[in-house]
PDB file of C-alpha atoms in Angstrom:
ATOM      1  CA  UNK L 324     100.684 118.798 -99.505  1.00  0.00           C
ATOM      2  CA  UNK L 325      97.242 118.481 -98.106  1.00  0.00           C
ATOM      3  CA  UNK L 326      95.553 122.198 -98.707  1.00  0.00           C
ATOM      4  CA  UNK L 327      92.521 122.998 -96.971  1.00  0.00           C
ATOM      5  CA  UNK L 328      90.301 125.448 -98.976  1.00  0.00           C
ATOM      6  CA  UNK L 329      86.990 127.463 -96.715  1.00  0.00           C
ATOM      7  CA  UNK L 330      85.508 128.740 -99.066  1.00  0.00           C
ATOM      8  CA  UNK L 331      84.030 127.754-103.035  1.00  0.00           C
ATOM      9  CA  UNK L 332      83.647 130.611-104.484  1.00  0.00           C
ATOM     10  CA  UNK L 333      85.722 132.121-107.441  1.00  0.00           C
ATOM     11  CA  UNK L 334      89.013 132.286-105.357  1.00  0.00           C
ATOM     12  CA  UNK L 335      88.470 129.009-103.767  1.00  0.00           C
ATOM     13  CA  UNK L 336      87.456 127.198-106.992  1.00  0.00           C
ATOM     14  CA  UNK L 337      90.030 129.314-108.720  1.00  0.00           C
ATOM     15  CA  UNK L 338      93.267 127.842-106.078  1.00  0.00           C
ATOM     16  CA  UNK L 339      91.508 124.503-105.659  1.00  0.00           C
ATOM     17  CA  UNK L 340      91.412 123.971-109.567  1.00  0.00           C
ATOM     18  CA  UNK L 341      95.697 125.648-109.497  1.00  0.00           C
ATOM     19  CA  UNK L 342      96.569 123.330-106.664  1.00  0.00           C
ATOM     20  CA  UNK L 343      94.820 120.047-107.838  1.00  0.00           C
ATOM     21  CA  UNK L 344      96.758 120.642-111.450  1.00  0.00           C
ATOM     22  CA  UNK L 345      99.901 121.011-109.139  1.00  0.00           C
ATOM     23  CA  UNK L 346      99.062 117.556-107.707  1.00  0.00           C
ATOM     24  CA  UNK L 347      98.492 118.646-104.047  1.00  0.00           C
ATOM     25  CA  UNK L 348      95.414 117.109-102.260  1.00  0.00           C
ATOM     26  CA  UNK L 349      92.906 119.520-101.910  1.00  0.00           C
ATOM     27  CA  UNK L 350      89.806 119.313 -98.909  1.00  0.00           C
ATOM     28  CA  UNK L 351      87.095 121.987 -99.458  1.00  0.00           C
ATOM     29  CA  UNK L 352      84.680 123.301 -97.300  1.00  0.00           C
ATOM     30  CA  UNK L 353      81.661 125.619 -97.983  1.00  0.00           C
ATOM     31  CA  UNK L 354      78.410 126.337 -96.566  1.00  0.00           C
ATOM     32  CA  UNK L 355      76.768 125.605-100.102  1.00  0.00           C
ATOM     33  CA  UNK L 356      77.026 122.489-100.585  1.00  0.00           C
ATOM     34  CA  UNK L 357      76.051 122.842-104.293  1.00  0.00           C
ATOM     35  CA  UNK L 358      79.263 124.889-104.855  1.00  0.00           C
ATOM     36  CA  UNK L 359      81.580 122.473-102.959  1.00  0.00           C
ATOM     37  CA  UNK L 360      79.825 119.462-104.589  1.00  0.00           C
ATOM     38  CA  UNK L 361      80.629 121.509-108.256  1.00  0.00           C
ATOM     39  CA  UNK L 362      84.551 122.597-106.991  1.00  0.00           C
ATOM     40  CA  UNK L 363      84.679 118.536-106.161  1.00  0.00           C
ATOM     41  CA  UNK L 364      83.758 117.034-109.126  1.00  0.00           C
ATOM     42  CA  UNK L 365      85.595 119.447-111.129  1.00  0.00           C
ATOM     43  CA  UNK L 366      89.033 119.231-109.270  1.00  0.00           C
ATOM     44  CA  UNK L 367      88.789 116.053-107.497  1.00  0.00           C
ATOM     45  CA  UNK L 368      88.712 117.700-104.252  1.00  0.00           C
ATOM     46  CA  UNK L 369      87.432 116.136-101.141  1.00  0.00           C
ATOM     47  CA  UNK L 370      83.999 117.747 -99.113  1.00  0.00           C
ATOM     48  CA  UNK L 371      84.411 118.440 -95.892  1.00  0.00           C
ATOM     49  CA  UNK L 372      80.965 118.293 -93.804  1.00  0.00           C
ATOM     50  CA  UNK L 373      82.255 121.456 -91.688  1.00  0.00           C
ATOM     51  CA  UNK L 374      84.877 124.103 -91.396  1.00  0.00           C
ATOM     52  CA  UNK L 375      86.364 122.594 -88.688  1.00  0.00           C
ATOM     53  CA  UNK L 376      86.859 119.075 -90.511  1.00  0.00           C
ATOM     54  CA  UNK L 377      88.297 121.015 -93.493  1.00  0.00           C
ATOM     55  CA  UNK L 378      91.034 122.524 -90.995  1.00  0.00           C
ATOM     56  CA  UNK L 379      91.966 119.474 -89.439  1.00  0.00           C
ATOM     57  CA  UNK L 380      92.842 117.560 -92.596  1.00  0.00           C
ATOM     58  CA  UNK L 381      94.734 120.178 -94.095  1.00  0.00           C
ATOM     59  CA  UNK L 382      99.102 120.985 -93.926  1.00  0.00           C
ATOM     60  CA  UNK L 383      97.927 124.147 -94.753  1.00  0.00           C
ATOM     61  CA  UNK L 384      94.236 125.954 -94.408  1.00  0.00           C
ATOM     62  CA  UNK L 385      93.223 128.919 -96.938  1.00  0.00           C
ATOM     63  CA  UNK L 386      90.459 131.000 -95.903  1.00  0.00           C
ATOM     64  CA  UNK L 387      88.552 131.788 -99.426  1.00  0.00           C
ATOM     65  CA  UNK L 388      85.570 133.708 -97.908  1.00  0.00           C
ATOM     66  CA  UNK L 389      84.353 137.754 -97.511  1.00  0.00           C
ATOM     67  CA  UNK L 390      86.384 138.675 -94.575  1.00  0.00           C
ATOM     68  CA  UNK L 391      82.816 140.007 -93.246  1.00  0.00           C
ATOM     69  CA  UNK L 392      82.746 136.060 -92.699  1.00  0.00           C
ATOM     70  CA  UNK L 393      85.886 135.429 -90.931  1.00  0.00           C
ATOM     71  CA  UNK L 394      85.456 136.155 -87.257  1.00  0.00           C
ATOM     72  CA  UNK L 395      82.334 133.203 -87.055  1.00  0.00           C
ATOM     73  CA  UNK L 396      85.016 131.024 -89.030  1.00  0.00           C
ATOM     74  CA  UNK L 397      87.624 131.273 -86.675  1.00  0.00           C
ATOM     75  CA  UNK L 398      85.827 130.558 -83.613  1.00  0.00           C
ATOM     76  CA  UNK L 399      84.819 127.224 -85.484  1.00  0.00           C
ATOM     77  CA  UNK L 400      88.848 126.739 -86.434  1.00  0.00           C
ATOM     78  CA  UNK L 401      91.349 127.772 -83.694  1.00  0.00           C
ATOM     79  CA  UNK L 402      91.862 124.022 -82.351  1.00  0.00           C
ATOM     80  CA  UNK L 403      92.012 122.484 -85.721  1.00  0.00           C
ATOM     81  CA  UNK L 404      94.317 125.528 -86.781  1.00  0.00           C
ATOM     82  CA  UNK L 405      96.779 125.784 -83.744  1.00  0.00           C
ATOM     83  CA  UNK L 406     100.653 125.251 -85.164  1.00  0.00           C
ATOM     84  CA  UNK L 407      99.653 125.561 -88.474  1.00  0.00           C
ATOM     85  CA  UNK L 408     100.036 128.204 -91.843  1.00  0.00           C
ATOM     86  CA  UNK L 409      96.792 129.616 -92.304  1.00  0.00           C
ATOM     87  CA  UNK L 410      96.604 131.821 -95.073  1.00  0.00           C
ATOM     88  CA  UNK L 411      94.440 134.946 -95.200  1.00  0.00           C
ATOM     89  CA  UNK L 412      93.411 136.138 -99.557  1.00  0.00           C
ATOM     90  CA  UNK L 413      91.120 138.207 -98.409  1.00  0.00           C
ATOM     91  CA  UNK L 414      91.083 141.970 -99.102  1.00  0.00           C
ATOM     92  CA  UNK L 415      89.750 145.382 -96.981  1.00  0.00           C
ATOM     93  CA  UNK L 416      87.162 147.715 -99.167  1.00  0.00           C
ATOM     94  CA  UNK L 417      84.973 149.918 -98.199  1.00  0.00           C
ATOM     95  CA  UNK L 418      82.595 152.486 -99.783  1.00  0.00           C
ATOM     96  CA  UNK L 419      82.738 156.022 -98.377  1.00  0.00           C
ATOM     97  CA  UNK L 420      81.190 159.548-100.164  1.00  0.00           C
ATOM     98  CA  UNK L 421      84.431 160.021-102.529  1.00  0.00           C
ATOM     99  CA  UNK L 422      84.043 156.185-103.680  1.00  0.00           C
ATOM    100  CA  UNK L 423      86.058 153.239-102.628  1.00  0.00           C
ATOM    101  CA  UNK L 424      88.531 153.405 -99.653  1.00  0.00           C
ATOM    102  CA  UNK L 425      90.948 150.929 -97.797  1.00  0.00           C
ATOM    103  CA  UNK L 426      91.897 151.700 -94.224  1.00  0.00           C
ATOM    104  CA  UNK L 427      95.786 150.823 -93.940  1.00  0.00           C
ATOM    105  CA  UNK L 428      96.084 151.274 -90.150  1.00  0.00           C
ATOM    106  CA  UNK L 429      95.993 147.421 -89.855  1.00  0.00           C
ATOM    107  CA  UNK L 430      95.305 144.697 -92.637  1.00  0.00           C
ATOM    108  CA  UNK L 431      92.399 141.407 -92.200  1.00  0.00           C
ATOM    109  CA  UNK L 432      95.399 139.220 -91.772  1.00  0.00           C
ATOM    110  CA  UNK L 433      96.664 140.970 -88.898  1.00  0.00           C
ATOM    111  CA  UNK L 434      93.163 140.875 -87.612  1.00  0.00           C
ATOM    112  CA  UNK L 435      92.968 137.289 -88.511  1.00  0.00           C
ATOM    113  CA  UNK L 436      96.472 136.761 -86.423  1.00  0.00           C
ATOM    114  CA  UNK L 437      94.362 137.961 -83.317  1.00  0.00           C
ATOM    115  CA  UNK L 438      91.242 135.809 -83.750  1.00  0.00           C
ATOM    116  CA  UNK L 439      93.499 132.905 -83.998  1.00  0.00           C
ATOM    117  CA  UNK L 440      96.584 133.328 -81.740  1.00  0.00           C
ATOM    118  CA  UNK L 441      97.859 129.124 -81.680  1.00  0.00           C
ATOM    119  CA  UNK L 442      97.843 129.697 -85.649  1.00  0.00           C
ATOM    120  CA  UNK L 443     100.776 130.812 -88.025  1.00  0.00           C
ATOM    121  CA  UNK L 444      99.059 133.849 -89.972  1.00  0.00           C
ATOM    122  CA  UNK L 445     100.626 134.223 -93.956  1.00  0.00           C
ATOM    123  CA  UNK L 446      99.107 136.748 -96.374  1.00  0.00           C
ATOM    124  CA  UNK L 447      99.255 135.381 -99.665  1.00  0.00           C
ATOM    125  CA  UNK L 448      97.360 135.467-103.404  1.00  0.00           C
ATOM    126  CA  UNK L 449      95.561 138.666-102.387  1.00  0.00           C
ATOM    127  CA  UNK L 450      97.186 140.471-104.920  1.00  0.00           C
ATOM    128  CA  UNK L 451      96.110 137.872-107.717  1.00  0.00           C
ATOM    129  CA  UNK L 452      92.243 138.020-109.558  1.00  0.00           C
ATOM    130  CA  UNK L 453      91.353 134.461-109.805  1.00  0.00           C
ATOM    131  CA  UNK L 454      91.976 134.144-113.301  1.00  0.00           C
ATOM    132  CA  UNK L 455      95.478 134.843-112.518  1.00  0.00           C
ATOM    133  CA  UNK L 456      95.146 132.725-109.699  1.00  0.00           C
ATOM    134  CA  UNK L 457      94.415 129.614-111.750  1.00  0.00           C
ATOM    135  CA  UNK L 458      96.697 130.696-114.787  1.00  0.00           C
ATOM    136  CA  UNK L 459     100.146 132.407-113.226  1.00  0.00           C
ATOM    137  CA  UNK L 460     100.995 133.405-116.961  1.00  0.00           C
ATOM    138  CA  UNK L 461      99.793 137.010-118.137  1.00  0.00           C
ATOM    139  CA  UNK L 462     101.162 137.567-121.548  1.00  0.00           C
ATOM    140  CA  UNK L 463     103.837 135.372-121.209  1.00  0.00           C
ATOM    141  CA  UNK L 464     105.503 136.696-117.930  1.00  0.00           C
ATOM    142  CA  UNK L 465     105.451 134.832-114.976  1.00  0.00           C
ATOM    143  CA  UNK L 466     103.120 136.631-112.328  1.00  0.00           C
ATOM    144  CA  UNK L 467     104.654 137.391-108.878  1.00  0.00           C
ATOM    145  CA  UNK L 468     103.107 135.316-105.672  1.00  0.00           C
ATOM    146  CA  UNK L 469     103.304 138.223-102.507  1.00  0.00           C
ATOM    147  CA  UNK L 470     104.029 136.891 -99.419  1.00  0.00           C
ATOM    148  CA  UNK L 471     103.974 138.249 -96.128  1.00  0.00           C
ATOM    149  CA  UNK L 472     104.448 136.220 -92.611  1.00  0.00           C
ATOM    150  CA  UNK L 473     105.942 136.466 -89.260  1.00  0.00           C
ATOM    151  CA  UNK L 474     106.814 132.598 -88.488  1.00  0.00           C
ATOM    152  CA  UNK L 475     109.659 131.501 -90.584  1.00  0.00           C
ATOM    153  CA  UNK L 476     108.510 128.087 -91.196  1.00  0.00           C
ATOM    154  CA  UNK L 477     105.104 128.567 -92.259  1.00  0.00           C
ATOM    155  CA  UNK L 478     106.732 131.322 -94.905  1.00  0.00           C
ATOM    156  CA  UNK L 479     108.700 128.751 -96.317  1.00  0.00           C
ATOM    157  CA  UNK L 480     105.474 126.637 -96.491  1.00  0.00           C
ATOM    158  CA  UNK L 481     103.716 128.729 -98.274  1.00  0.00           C
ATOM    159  CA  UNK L 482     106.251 130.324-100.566  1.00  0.00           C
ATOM    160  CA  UNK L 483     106.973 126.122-101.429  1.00  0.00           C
ATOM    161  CA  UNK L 484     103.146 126.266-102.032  1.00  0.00           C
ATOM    162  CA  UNK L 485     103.504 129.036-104.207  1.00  0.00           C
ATOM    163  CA  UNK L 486     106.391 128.085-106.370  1.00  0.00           C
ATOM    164  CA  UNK L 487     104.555 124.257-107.103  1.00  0.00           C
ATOM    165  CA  UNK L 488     101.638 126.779-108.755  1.00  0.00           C
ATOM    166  CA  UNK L 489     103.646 128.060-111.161  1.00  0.00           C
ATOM    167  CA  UNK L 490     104.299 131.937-109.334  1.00  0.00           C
ATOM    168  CA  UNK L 491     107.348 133.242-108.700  1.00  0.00           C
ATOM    169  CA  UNK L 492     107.639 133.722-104.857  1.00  0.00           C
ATOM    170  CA  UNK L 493     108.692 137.502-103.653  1.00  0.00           C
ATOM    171  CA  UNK L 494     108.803 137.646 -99.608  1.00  0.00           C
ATOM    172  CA  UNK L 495     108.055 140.953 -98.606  1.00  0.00           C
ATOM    173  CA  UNK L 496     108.678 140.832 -94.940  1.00  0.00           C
ATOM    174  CA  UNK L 497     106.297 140.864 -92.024  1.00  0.00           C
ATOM    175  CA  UNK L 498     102.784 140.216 -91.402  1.00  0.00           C
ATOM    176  CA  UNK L 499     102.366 143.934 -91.089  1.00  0.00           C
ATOM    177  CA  UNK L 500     103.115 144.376 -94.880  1.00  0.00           C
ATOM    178  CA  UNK L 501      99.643 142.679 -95.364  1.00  0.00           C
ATOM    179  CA  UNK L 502      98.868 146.212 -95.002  1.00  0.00           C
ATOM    180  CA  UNK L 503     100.831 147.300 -98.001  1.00  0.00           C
ATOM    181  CA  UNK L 504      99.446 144.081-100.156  1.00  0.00           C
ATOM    182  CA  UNK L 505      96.069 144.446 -99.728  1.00  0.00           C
ATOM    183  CA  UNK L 506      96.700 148.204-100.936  1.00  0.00           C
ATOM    184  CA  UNK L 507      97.953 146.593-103.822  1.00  0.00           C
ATOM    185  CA  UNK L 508      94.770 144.276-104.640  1.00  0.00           C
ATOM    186  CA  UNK L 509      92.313 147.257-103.631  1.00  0.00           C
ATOM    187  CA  UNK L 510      94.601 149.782-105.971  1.00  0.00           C
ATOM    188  CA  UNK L 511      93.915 146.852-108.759  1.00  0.00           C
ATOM    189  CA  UNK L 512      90.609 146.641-108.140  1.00  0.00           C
ATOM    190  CA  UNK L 513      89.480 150.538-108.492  1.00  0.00           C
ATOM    191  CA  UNK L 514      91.383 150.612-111.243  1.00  0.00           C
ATOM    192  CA  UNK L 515      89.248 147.791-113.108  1.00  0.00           C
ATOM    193  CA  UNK L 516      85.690 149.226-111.500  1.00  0.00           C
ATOM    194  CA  UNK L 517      87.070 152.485-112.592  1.00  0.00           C
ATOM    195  CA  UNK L 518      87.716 151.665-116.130  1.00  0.00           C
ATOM    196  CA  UNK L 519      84.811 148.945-116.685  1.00  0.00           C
ATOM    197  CA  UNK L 520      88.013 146.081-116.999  1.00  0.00           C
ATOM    198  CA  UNK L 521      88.556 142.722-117.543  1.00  0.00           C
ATOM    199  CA  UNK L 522      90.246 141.999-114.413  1.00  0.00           C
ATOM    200  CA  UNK L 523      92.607 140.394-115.308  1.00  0.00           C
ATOM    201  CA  UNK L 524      95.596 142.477-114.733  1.00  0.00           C
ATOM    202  CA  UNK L 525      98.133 141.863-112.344  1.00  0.00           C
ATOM    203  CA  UNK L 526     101.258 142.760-110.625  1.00  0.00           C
ATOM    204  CA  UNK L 527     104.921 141.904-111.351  1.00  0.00           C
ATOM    205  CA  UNK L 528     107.988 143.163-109.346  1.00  0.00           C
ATOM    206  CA  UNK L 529     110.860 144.737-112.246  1.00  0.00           C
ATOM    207  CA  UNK L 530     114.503 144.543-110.768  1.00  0.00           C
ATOM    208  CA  UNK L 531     113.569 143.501-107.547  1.00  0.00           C
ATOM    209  CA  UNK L 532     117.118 143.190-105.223  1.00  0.00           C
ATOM    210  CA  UNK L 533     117.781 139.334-105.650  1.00  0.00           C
ATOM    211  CA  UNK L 534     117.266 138.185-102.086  1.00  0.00           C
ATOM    212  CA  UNK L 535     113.911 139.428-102.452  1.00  0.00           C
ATOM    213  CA  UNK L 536     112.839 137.578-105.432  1.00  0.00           C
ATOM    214  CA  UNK L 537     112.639 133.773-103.305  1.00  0.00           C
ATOM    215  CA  UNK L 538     113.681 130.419-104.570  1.00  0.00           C
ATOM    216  CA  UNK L 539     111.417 127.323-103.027  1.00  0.00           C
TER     217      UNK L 539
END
């Protein structure tokens, strides 16, 4: 599968580095060059000269940015994007008198859905630190892969994207249970702030109904 990555960062090296290993071609894009040109030589990816580019070459297009970034990113996108799974890792946070808070009354991918209405919207690897994103072992148990989507196909698309990594796909239902996963990431991440952690725990579903748990 051709996987286009916006975004070098930890995440993005993180899933480039996972989906290389898998032997799925990987196009990055980044506007620091100096990070894409490390990602590249370190995972064989391609460089693409802009966003745009990135999108166009890829089965699949991950955005790996701050969602602050997003709305610029999908104005450069939407044609490149329209039909296809774009998949939204980002998470909400925000910093209020009491400390960290999440607003839950809609999720970044749903937002993402409406900047980019010809695309096929899939929350996925939110839930994962990038450690765990580039290793889906924790202690010997296979970490879950979350995955949230309206369109049917692109699902399947990604939860087949998942499974090649080494996850264990669990479909949760809906885009609008983005909402409930990126609770999940923000929960994990006050936990480690909280506690000065390693982050590197992670989340695994215990006796989930079978039709849940999702074979690719």
């Amino acid at each position: 599968m051709n996987i286009a990555i916006i975004g070098a960062g930890n995440v993005g090296k993180a899933l480039a580095t996972t989906f290389a290993r898998a032997g799925h071609t990987v196009i990055v894009a980044s506007r620091d060059p100096e990070d894409a040109g490390t990602l590249a030589a370190t995972t064989g990816a391609r460089i693409a000269s802009t966003n745009a580019e990135a999108a166009s070459a890829g089965d699949v297009v991950i955005l790996a940015v701050p969602f602050a970034s997003v709305p610029d990113i999908a104005g450069e996108i939407t044609a490149a994007v329209a039909g296809k799974p774009v998949i939204d890792v980002t998470n909400r946070m925000s910093f209020g008198a009491g400390g960290p808070e999440i607003d839950t009354t809609s999720s970044n991918a749903e937002d993402l859905a409406a900047l980019l209405p010809g695309a096929h919207v899939v929350k996925a690897f939110n839930t994962l630190f990038a450690s765990n994103q580039g290793d889906p072992i924790k202690d010997g148990i296979q970490l879950d892969g979350f995955v949230a989507a309206d369109d049917a196909t692109a699902k399947a698309t990604v939860i087949e994207l998942i499974a090649s990594i080494g996850l264990e796909p669990v479909d949760v239902g809906p885009l609008a249970r983005a909402r409930q996963l990126e609770g999940l990431a923000f929960l994990n991440i006050t936990v480690n702030v909280a506690n000065n952690g390693s982050w590197q725990s992670a989340w695994k579903l215990i006796g989930a109904p079978e039709t849940v748990k999702v074979a690719a």
